[in-house]
Coordinates of N, CA, C and O in Angstrom, one line a residue:
N1 N 45.5 3.5 69.6 CA 47.1 3.9 69.3 C 47.3 5.0 68.5 O 46.7 5.9 67.6
V2 N 48.8 5.7 68.7 CA 49.1 6.6 67.8 C 50.4 6.5 67.7 O 51.0 5.4 67.8
S3 N 50.5 6.7 66.3 CA 51.0 6.1 65.4 C 52.2 8.0 65.1 O 51.7 9.3 65.5
V4 N 53.5 8.6 65.4 CA 53.9 9.1 64.5 C 55.4 8.5 63.2 O 55.9 7.6 63.7
K5 N 55.0 9.4 62.7 CA 55.5 9.2 60.8 C 57.2 9.5 61.1 O 57.3 10.4 62.3
G6 N 58.3 9.2 60.7 CA 59.3 9.1 60.8 C 60.0 10.5 59.9 O 59.6 11.1 59.9
V7 N 60.9 11.2 61.1 CA 61.6 12.5 60.5 C 63.2 11.8 60.4 O 63.7 11.4 60.3
E8 N 63.5 12.9 59.2 CA 64.5 12.5 58.2 C 65.4 14.3 58.2 O 64.7 14.9 58.1
D9 N 66.4 13.8 58.9 CA 67.4 14.9 59.3 C 68.8 14.8 57.5 O 68.6 13.0 57.4
T10 N 68.6 15.7 56.7 CA 68.5 15.4 55.6 C 69.8 16.8 54.8 O 70.4 16.8 53.8
S11 N 70.7 17.0 56.4 CA 71.4 17.7 56.3 C 73.4 17.0 55.3 O 72.9 15.9 55.6
E12 N 73.8 17.7 54.8 CA 75.4 17.3 54.3 C 76.1 16.8 55.4 O 76.3 15.6 55.3
T13 N 75.8 16.5 56.9 CA 76.9 16.2 57.7 C 76.5 14.8 57.7 O 76.9 13.8 58.4
Q14 N 74.9 14.7 58.1 CA 74.7 13.1 58.7 C 72.8 12.5 58.0 O 72.6 13.7 58.3
K15 N 73.0 11.5 58.8 CA 71.4 11.4 57.7 C 71.0 10.1 59.0 O 71.6 9.6 59.1
I16 N 69.2 10.8 59.3 CA 69.5 10.3 60.3 C 67.9 10.1 60.0 O 67.2 10.4 59.8
V17 N 67.8 8.5 60.4 CA 65.9 7.6 60.3 C 65.4 7.4 61.2 O 66.1 6.5 62.4
V18 N 64.0 8.2 62.4 CA 63.8 7.5 62.9 C 62.3 6.6 62.8 O 61.4 7.4 61.9
K19 N 62.7 5.6 62.7 CA 61.2 5.2 62.2 C 60.5 4.8 63.1 O 60.4 5.5 64.1
K20 N 58.7 4.6 61.9 CA 57.2 4.8 62.4 C 57.2 4.0 64.2 O 57.4 2.9 64.2
V21 N 57.1 4.3 65.2 CA 56.7 4.1 66.8 C 55.4 3.8 67.3 O 54.5 5.2 67.3
E22 N 54.9 2.7 67.3 CA 53.2 2.9 67.8 C 53.6 3.0 69.1 O 54.1 2.4 70.5
V23 N 52.4 4.6 70.2 CA 52.6 4.3 71.2 C 50.9 4.3 72.1 O 50.5 4.3 71.1
P24 N 50.6 3.1 72.6 CA 49.6 3.1 73.5 C 49.3 4.0 74.1 O 49.4 4.9 74.5
V25 N 47.6 4.2 74.1 CA 47.3 5.1 74.1 C 46.2 4.7 75.6 O 45.3 3.8 75.5
P26 N 46.2 4.6 76.7 CA 45.0 4.5 78.0 C 43.6 4.6 78.0 O 43.3 5.3 77.0
P27 N 42.7 3.6 78.1 CA 41.4 3.6 78.2 C 40.6 5.5 78.5 O 41.5 5.6 79.6
A28 N 39.8 6.2 77.8 CA 38.6 6.8 77.9 C 38.5 6.3 80.2 O 38.3 5.6 80.1
I29 N 38.9 7.5 80.5 CA 38.3 7.3 81.9 C 37.0 7.9 81.8 O 36.3 8.9 81.4
K30 N 35.5 6.8 82.7 CA 34.8 7.0 82.1 C 34.1 8.3 82.9 O 33.9 7.7 84.6
T31 N 32.7 8.8 82.8 CA 32.6 10.0 84.1 C 31.7 9.3 84.4 O 30.7 8.6 84.5
P32 N 31.9 9.4 85.8 CA 30.6 8.5 87.1 C 29.3 9.2 86.7 O 28.8 10.3 86.2
A33 N 27.9 8.1 87.0 CA 26.7 8.4 86.5 C 25.8 9.3 87.4 O 25.2 9.5 87.7
A34 N 26.7 10.0 88.9 CA 26.6 9.8 90.2 C 25.8 11.5 89.6 O 26.3 12.5 89.0
K35 N 25.2 11.6 90.2 CA 24.3 13.6 90.0 C 24.4 13.5 91.0 O 23.7 13.7 92.6
I36 N 24.5 15.3 90.7 CA 25.4 16.3 92.3 C 24.1 17.0 92.8 O 23.2 17.5 91.3
D37 N 23.5 17.4 93.9 CA 22.4 17.8 94.5 C 22.9 18.9 94.3 O 23.2 19.1 95.9
T38 N 22.3 19.7 93.6 CA 22.9 20.6 94.3 C 21.8 22.1 95.1 O 22.3 23.1 96.1
N39 N 21.0 20.7 95.5 CA 19.7 21.3 96.8 C 20.0 20.8 98.6 O 18.7 21.3 98.8
T40 N 20.7 20.2 98.7 CA 21.5 19.4 99.4 C 21.9 20.4 100.4 O 22.6 21.6 100.4
P41 N 21.1 20.3 101.9 CA 21.8 21.9 102.5 C 22.7 21.5 103.0 O 23.2 20.5 102.9
A42 N 23.6 22.1 103.5 CA 25.3 22.5 103.8 C 24.5 22.2 106.1 O 24.1 22.6 106.4
T43 N 25.4 21.1 106.3 CA 25.4 20.7 107.5 C 27.0 20.3 107.7 O 27.6 19.6 107.4
I44 N 26.8 20.9 108.8 CA 28.0 20.6 110.2 C 27.7 19.6 111.0 O 26.6 20.1 111.6
V45 N 28.0 18.7 111.6 CA 27.5 17.9 112.3 C 28.2 17.1 113.6 O 28.9 16.8 113.1
V46 N 28.5 17.7 114.8 CA 29.3 17.2 115.9 C 28.7 16.2 116.8 O 27.6 16.6 117.1
Q47 N 29.3 14.6 116.7 CA 29.3 13.8 117.6 C 30.5 14.0 118.8 O 30.6 13.0 117.9
K48 N 30.1 13.8 119.6 CA 31.7 13.8 120.9 C 33.0 14.3 120.4 O 32.9 15.0 119.6
K49 N 33.1 13.1 119.4 CA 34.6 13.5 119.0 C 35.1 13.1 117.1 O 35.9 13.4 117.0
L50 N 33.8 13.0 116.6 CA 33.4 13.0 114.6 C 32.9 14.3 114.7 O 31.7 14.4 115.3
V51 N 33.2 15.3 113.3 CA 32.9 16.3 113.6 C 32.4 15.5 111.6 O 33.3 15.6 110.3
K52 N 31.5 15.8 110.9 CA 31.5 15.0 110.6 C 30.6 16.4 109.2 O 29.7 17.4 109.4
I53 N 30.8 17.5 108.0 CA 30.6 18.3 106.6 C 30.0 17.6 105.4 O 30.9 16.8 105.1
E54 N 29.4 18.5 105.4 CA 28.9 18.0 103.8 C 27.5 18.4 103.3 O 27.1 20.0 104.1
N55 N 28.0 18.4 102.1 CA 26.7 19.4 101.0 C 26.6 18.3 99.5 O 26.8 16.7 100.6
G56 N 25.9 19.0 98.9 CA 25.2 18.5 97.8 C 26.9 17.1 96.9 O 26.8 16.6 96.1
F57 N 28.3 17.7 97.7 CA 29.8 17.3 96.3 C 29.9 16.7 97.2 O 31.0 15.7 96.7
F58 N 29.9 16.7 98.5 CA 31.1 16.0 99.4 C 30.8 15.3 101.2 O 30.1 15.7 101.3
R59 N 31.8 15.0 101.8 CA 31.4 15.4 103.3 C 33.0 14.0 103.5 O 33.1 13.5 103.2
F60 N 33.0 15.2 104.4 CA 34.5 15.1 104.9 C 34.0 14.2 106.5 O 33.4 15.1 107.3
T61 N 34.8 13.7 107.4 CA 34.1 13.5 108.9 C 36.0 13.6 109.7 O 36.9 12.8 108.4
F62 N 35.7 13.4 110.7 CA 37.0 14.3 111.4 C 36.3 13.6 112.5 O 36.2 13.5 113.1
D63 N 38.5 13.3 113.0 CA 38.5 12.9 114.1 C 39.0 14.1 115.4 O 39.7 14.1 115.0
T64 N 38.4 14.2 116.4 CA 39.3 15.0 116.8 C 40.0 14.7 118.9 O 40.4 15.1 119.3
A65 N 39.7 12.9 118.7 CA 40.5 12.9 119.6 C 41.5 12.9 119.7 O 42.3 12.8 121.0
N66 N 42.3 12.2 118.8 CA 44.1 12.5 118.8 C 44.9 13.4 118.2 O 45.2 13.3 116.9
G67 N 44.0 15.1 118.1 CA 45.0 16.1 117.1 C 43.2 16.5 115.9 O 42.5 16.6 116.1
L68 N 43.8 16.5 114.8 CA 42.9 16.4 114.2 C 43.2 15.5 113.2 O 43.7 15.7 112.1
T69 N 41.6 14.7 113.1 CA 42.5 13.7 111.4 C 41.9 13.7 110.4 O 40.5 13.4 111.2
L70 N 41.4 13.5 109.7 CA 40.9 13.3 108.8 C 40.6 12.3 108.0 O 41.6 11.4 107.4
N71 N 39.8 11.8 108.7 CA 39.4 10.3 108.6 C 38.3 9.8 107.2 O 38.7 8.3 106.5
E72 N 37.5 10.8 106.7 CA 36.8 10.3 105.1 C 37.0 12.1 104.1 O 36.3 12.9 104.8
F73 N 37.2 11.4 103.1 CA 36.5 12.5 102.4 C 35.5 12.1 101.4 O 36.6 11.2 100.0
F74 N 34.6 11.8 101.7 CA 33.7 10.8 100.8 C 33.1 11.9 99.6 O 32.0 12.8 99.5
S75 N 33.8 11.9 98.2 CA 33.1 12.3 96.8 C 31.8 11.9 96.6 O 31.5 10.5 96.6
K76 N 30.6 12.2 96.6 CA 29.3 12.0 96.1 C 29.2 12.1 94.4 O 28.6 11.5 94.0
Y77 N 30.5 12.7 93.8 CA 30.5 13.3 92.3 C 30.8 11.9 92.5 O 30.8 10.6 91.3
L78 N 32.5 11.8 93.1 CA 32.9 9.2 92.4 C 31.8 8.9 93.3 O 32.2 7.1 92.7
N79 N 31.6 8.6 94.7 CA 30.2 8.3 95.0 C 31.2 7.3 95.9 O 30.6 6.0 96.3
R80 N 32.1 7.2 95.9 CA 33.4 7.2 96.9 C 34.5 7.5 97.7 O 34.5 8.9 97.1
N81 N 34.8 7.0 98.7 CA 36.1 8.0 100.0 C 37.3 8.0 98.8 O 38.2 6.5 99.0
V82 N 37.5 8.8 98.8 CA 38.8 9.0 98.5 C 39.8 9.4 98.6 O 41.0 8.7 98.4
L83 N 39.8 8.8 100.3 CA 40.6 8.5 100.6 C 41.5 7.1 100.8 O 40.5 6.2 101.9
L84 N 42.9 7.1 101.0 CA 42.8 5.6 101.5 C 43.7 5.0 102.2 O 43.9 3.8 102.7
K85 N 43.6 6.2 103.4 CA 43.9 5.9 104.4 C 43.2 7.3 105.7 O 43.9 8.5 104.8
P86 N 42.7 7.2 106.9 CA 42.9 8.4 107.3 C 44.2 9.0 107.8 O 45.6 8.6 107.6
G87 N 43.9 10.6 107.8 CA 45.7 10.8 107.9 C 45.1 12.3 108.7 O 44.3 13.1 108.6
R88 N 46.4 13.5 109.1 CA 46.3 14.9 109.1 C 46.1 15.2 108.2 O 46.2 15.4 107.5
F89 N 45.3 16.5 108.6 CA 44.7 17.3 108.4 C 45.9 18.9 107.9 O 45.1 19.4 107.3
F90 N 46.5 19.1 108.8 CA 47.3 20.3 109.4 C 48.7 19.5 110.1 O 48.5 18.5 110.6
A91 N 49.5 20.5 109.6 CA 51.0 20.3 110.0 C 51.0 21.3 110.7 O 51.4 22.1 109.9
I92 N 52.7 21.6 112.0 CA 52.8 22.6 112.7 C 54.2 22.1 112.6 O 54.9 21.0 113.0
H93 N 55.5 23.2 112.0 CA 56.4 22.7 111.7 C 57.6 24.0 112.9 O 56.8 24.6 112.7
H94 N 58.3 23.0 113.7 CA 59.1 24.1 115.2 C 60.3 23.3 114.8 O 60.7 21.9 114.9
E95 N 61.2 24.4 114.2 CA 62.5 23.9 114.4 C 63.2 22.7 113.6 O 63.5 21.8 113.0
N96 N 62.5 22.5 111.9 CA 62.9 21.1 111.3 C 62.4 20.2 111.7 O 63.2 19.8 111.3
K97 N 61.4 20.3 112.4 CA 60.4 19.2 112.7 C 59.7 19.1 112.4 O 58.4 21.0 112.3
M98 N 58.1 19.0 112.4 CA 57.3 18.1 111.8 C 56.0 18.6 113.3 O 56.7 16.8 113.8
L99 N 56.0 18.5 114.4 CA 55.3 18.6 115.6 C 53.6 17.2 114.8 O 53.2 17.7 114.1
P100 N 54.1 15.8 116.3 CA 52.7 15.4 115.7 C 51.4 16.0 116.2 O 51.6 16.5 117.1
N101 N 50.6 15.5 115.2 CA 49.5 15.2 115.0 C 48.7 15.8 116.7 O 47.9 16.5 116.7
A102 N 48.7 14.8 117.6 CA 48.6 13.9 118.8 C 48.8 15.4 119.9 O 48.3 15.4 121.2
S103 N 50.2 16.4 119.0 CA 50.7 17.2 120.4 C 49.8 17.8 120.6 O 49.6 18.8 121.3
F104 N 48.3 18.3 119.9 CA 47.7 18.9 119.3 C 46.1 18.4 120.2 O 45.2 17.8 119.2
K105 N 45.9 19.5 121.5 CA 44.6 18.5 121.7 C 43.3 19.9 120.3 O 43.7 21.3 121.2
V106 N 42.4 18.7 120.6 CA 41.0 19.7 119.9 C 40.3 20.7 121.0 O 39.4 18.9 122.0
T107 N 40.5 21.6 121.5 CA 39.3 21.9 122.8 C 37.6 22.3 123.2 O 37.5 22.0 123.7
S108 N 37.8 22.1 122.2 CA 36.9 22.5 121.2 C 36.3 22.8 120.0 O 36.9 23.2 118.8
A109 N 34.8 22.3 119.5 CA 34.4 22.1 117.6 C 33.5 23.1 117.8 O 32.4 22.6 118.2
K110 N 33.0 24.2 117.1 CA 31.8 25.4 117.4 C 31.7 25.5 116.1 O 32.0 25.7 115.5
T111 N 30.0 25.9 115.7 CA 28.9 25.8 115.4 C 28.6 26.8 114.6 O 28.1 27.1 115.6
S112 N 28.7 27.1 113.2 CA 27.8 28.4 113.2 C 27.1 28.2 111.6 O 27.4 27.4 111.1
G113 N 26.2 29.7 111.4 CA 25.4 28.8 110.2 C 24.2 28.7 110.1 O 22.9 29.1 110.8
N114 N 23.5 28.8 108.2 CA 22.6 28.7 108.1 C 22.1 27.2 107.0 O 24.0 27.3 105.8
E115 N 21.8 27.6 106.5 CA 21.4 25.9 105.7 C 22.6 26.3 104.7 O 22.3 25.8 103.7
Q116 N 22.4 27.4 103.8 CA 23.1 27.7 102.5 C 24.2 28.0 102.7 O 25.8 27.5 102.5
Q117 N 25.0 28.0 104.4 CA 26.6 27.8 104.3 C 26.6 28.0 106.2 O 25.7 28.3 106.8
K118 N 27.7 26.8 106.2 CA 28.0 26.7 108.0 C 29.4 26.3 108.0 O 30.0 26.3 106.9
S119 N 29.7 26.7 109.0 CA 31.4 26.7 110.0 C 31.0 26.1 111.0 O 30.7 26.0 112.4
V120 N 32.3 25.6 111.3 CA 33.3 24.5 112.1 C 34.3 25.4 112.5 O 34.8 25.7 112.1
V121 N 34.6 26.1 113.8 CA 36.5 26.5 114.4 C 36.6 25.3 115.4 O 35.8 24.5 116.6
F122 N 37.9 24.9 115.2 CA 38.2 24.0 116.0 C 39.2 24.9 117.1 O 40.2 25.2 116.0
A123 N 39.1 25.1 118.0 CA 40.1 25.2 118.6 C 41.3 24.0 119.0 O 41.1 23.4 119.5
L124 N 42.6 25.0 118.9 CA 43.3 23.9 119.3 C 44.2 24.1 119.8 O 44.4 25.9 119.8
N125 N 45.2 23.0 121.0 CA 46.6 24.2 121.6 C 47.3 22.9 122.2 O 46.9 21.5 121.9
N126 N 48.8 23.1 121.6 CA 49.7 22.5 122.4 C 50.3 23.0 123.8 O 51.4 24.1 123.4
P127 N 50.1 22.6 124.2 CA 50.7 23.3 125.7 C 52.1 23.3 126.2 O 52.8 24.0 126.5
E128 N 52.9 21.7 124.9 CA 54.1 21.7 126.0 C 55.1 23.3 124.5 O 55.8 23.4 124.9
K129 N 54.5 23.2 123.7 CA 55.6 24.5 122.8 C 54.5 25.3 123.3 O 55.5 26.4 121.4
K130 N 54.0 25.5 123.3 CA 52.7 26.9 124.1 C 52.2 27.5 122.3 O 52.4 28.8 122.6
I131 N 51.8 26.8 121.7 CA 51.3 26.9 120.1 C 49.7 26.3 120.3 O 49.5 25.4 121.0
S132 N 48.5 28.1 119.8 CA 47.4 27.5 120.2 C 47.0 28.2 119.0 O 47.6 29.3 118.2
G133 N 45.7 28.1 118.6 CA 45.1 28.2 117.5 C 43.5 27.7 117.2 O 43.5 26.6 117.9
T134 N 43.5 28.3 115.7 CA 41.9 27.5 115.2 C 41.8 27.5 113.6 O 42.9 28.1 113.6
I135 N 41.1 26.7 113.2 CA 41.0 26.4 111.8 C 39.7 26.2 111.7 O 38.5 25.5 112.3
T136 N 39.8 26.8 111.2 CA 37.8 26.9 110.5 C 37.7 26.6 109.2 O 38.3 26.4 108.1
L137 N 37.0 26.0 109.3 CA 36.0 25.2 107.9 C 35.0 25.6 107.6 O 33.3 25.4 108.5
T138 N 34.0 25.8 106.5 CA 33.0 27.0 106.2 C 32.7 26.3 104.7 O 33.5 25.6 103.5
V139 N 31.6 25.7 104.7 CA 30.9 24.3 103.8 C 29.9 25.6 103.1 O 28.8 26.3 103.9
K140 N 29.8 25.4 102.3 CA 28.3 25.8 101.8 C 27.5 25.3 100.6 O 27.6 24.4 99.8
A141 N 25.9 25.2 101.0 CA 25.5 24.2 100.0 C 25.4 24.1 98.2 O 25.1 23.5 98.0
D142 N 25.8 25.2 97.6 CA 25.6 25.1 96.6 C 27.1 25.3 96.0 O 27.2 24.9 94.2
S143 N 28.6 24.4 96.6 CA 29.6 24.7 96.4 C 30.5 23.1 96.3 O 30.5 22.9 97.8
P144 N 31.3 23.1 95.6 CA 31.9 21.7 95.4 C 33.6 22.2 96.1 O 34.5 21.7 96.3
E145 N 33.7 23.7 97.1 CA 34.8 23.7 98.0 C 34.3 23.7 99.6 O 33.4 23.3 100.0
L146 N 35.1 23.2 99.6 CA 35.9 23.7 101.8 C 36.6 24.0 102.2 O 38.3 24.7 101.6
N147 N 35.9 25.0 102.6 CA 36.8 26.7 102.7 C 38.2 26.4 104.1 O 37.7 26.4 104.8
V148 N 39.1 26.5 104.0 CA 40.1 26.5 105.3 C 40.7 28.1 105.5 O 41.0 28.2 104.6
K149 N 41.0 27.9 107.0 CA 41.5 29.5 107.4 C 42.0 28.6 108.3 O 41.9 28.5 109.4
T150 N 42.9 29.2 108.6 CA 44.3 29.4 109.6 C 44.5 29.7 110.5 O 44.6 31.5 110.3
E151 N 44.9 30.3 111.7 CA 44.7 30.7 112.5 C 46.0 30.7 113.8 O 45.1 29.4 114.8
F152 N 47.0 31.2 114.1 CA 48.1 30.8 115.2 C 48.8 31.0 115.8 O 48.9 32.1 115.5
V153 N 49.2 30.9 117.0 CA 50.5 32.3 118.0 C 50.7 31.6 118.2 O 50.4 30.4 119.4
N154 N 52.1 32.4 118.9 CA 52.9 31.8 119.3 C 52.3 32.1 121.1 O 52.3 32.9 121.3
N155 N 52.4 31.5 121.5 CA 51.9 31.7 123.5 C 52.7 31.9 125.1 O 53.1 32.7 125.6
S156 N 54.6 31.5 124.2 CA 55.1 31.9 125.2 C 55.7 33.0 125.3 O 55.7 33.7 124.1
S157 N 56.4 33.7 125.6 CA 57.1 35.1 126.6 C 58.7 35.1 125.7 O 58.9 35.9 125.7
T158 N 59.8 33.9 125.2 CA 60.3 33.6 124.6 C 59.9 32.8 122.9 O 59.3 32.9 122.2
K159 N 61.2 33.4 122.0 CA 60.6 33.7 120.5 C 60.4 32.2 119.8 O 61.3 31.6 121.0
N160 N 59.0 32.1 119.2 CA 59.7 30.6 119.1 C 59.3 30.5 117.5 O 57.2 31.7 117.2
V161 N 59.2 30.3 116.5 CA 59.2 30.3 115.0 C 58.8 29.1 114.8 O 59.5 27.9 115.0
F162 N 57.6 29.2 114.2 CA 56.5 28.0 113.7 C 55.9 28.0 112.4 O 55.5 29.2 111.9
G163 N 56.0 27.1 111.6 CA 55.1 27.4 111.0 C 53.7 26.5 110.7 O 53.7 25.4 111.0
V164 N 53.1 26.8 109.1 CA 51.9 25.8 108.9 C 51.4 25.8 107.7 O 51.5 26.5 106.8
S165 N 51.1 24.0 108.4 CA 51.1 23.4 106.4 C 49.5 23.2 107.1 O 49.2 22.1 108.0
C166 N 48.3 23.7 106.4 CA 47.0 23.2 106.1 C 46.4 23.2 104.8 O 46.0 24.4 104.1
P167 N 44.8 22.6 103.8 CA 44.9 21.8 104.5 C 45.7 20.5 103.7 O 46.8 20.9 103.3
L168 N 46.3 19.6 104.7 CA 47.1 18.7 104.1 C 46.3 17.4 103.0 O 45.7 17.5 104.1
L169 N 46.4 17.0 102.3 CA 45.9 15.8 101.7 C 46.8 15.4 100.6 O 47.1 15.4 100.0
G170 N 46.3 13.6 101.3 CA 47.3 12.3 101.1 C 46.5 11.7 101.2 O 46.0 11.1 101.4
N171 N 47.6 10.3 100.5 CA 46.8 9.1 100.7 C 45.5 9.1 99.9 O 44.5 8.6 100.5
M172 N 45.5 9.9 99.3 CA 44.2 10.1 97.8 C 44.1 9.6 96.6 O 45.4 9.0 96.0
Q173 N 43.4 8.7 96.4 CA 43.0 8.3 94.5 C 41.8 8.2 94.6 O 40.1 8.0 95.0
I174 N 41.7 9.4 93.1 CA 40.8 9.8 92.8 C 40.6 9.2 90.8 O 42.2 9.2 90.7

């Protein structure tokens, strides 16, 4: 517990006394015992409609069947999936509305790199709105970061204003 001693205003106009207040302090969160293996190579595995990105710090699993959905964000430090439920990884805003994740078809997931650094480039296309682009994810063996790069273009002959939000990380419990 934390205690606060009273405060007294002794000015001539008014006398205010604040009494001692007990403030509860939440218990300390224990540091997880998990050991991070920084010697684990960076890996990206593409299996049909699933893509797994992993190193000694984390594992991300994406589903490409209906857009690009983040199915798992496994923290090796916490030794658990921190996502409460799968969710969209990016959003395209068009005419003040967020386009449905499923409206973007993942046309390919191409990998490159070596044991120290790997990348996957997701090619996405929305034929109805005439928007296409790529999301590139890069993992390094010795880094707790997943680097994200996005590029989207308007394939229409008319003006087509849109915004991109990526990454979207919601429904998480850390």
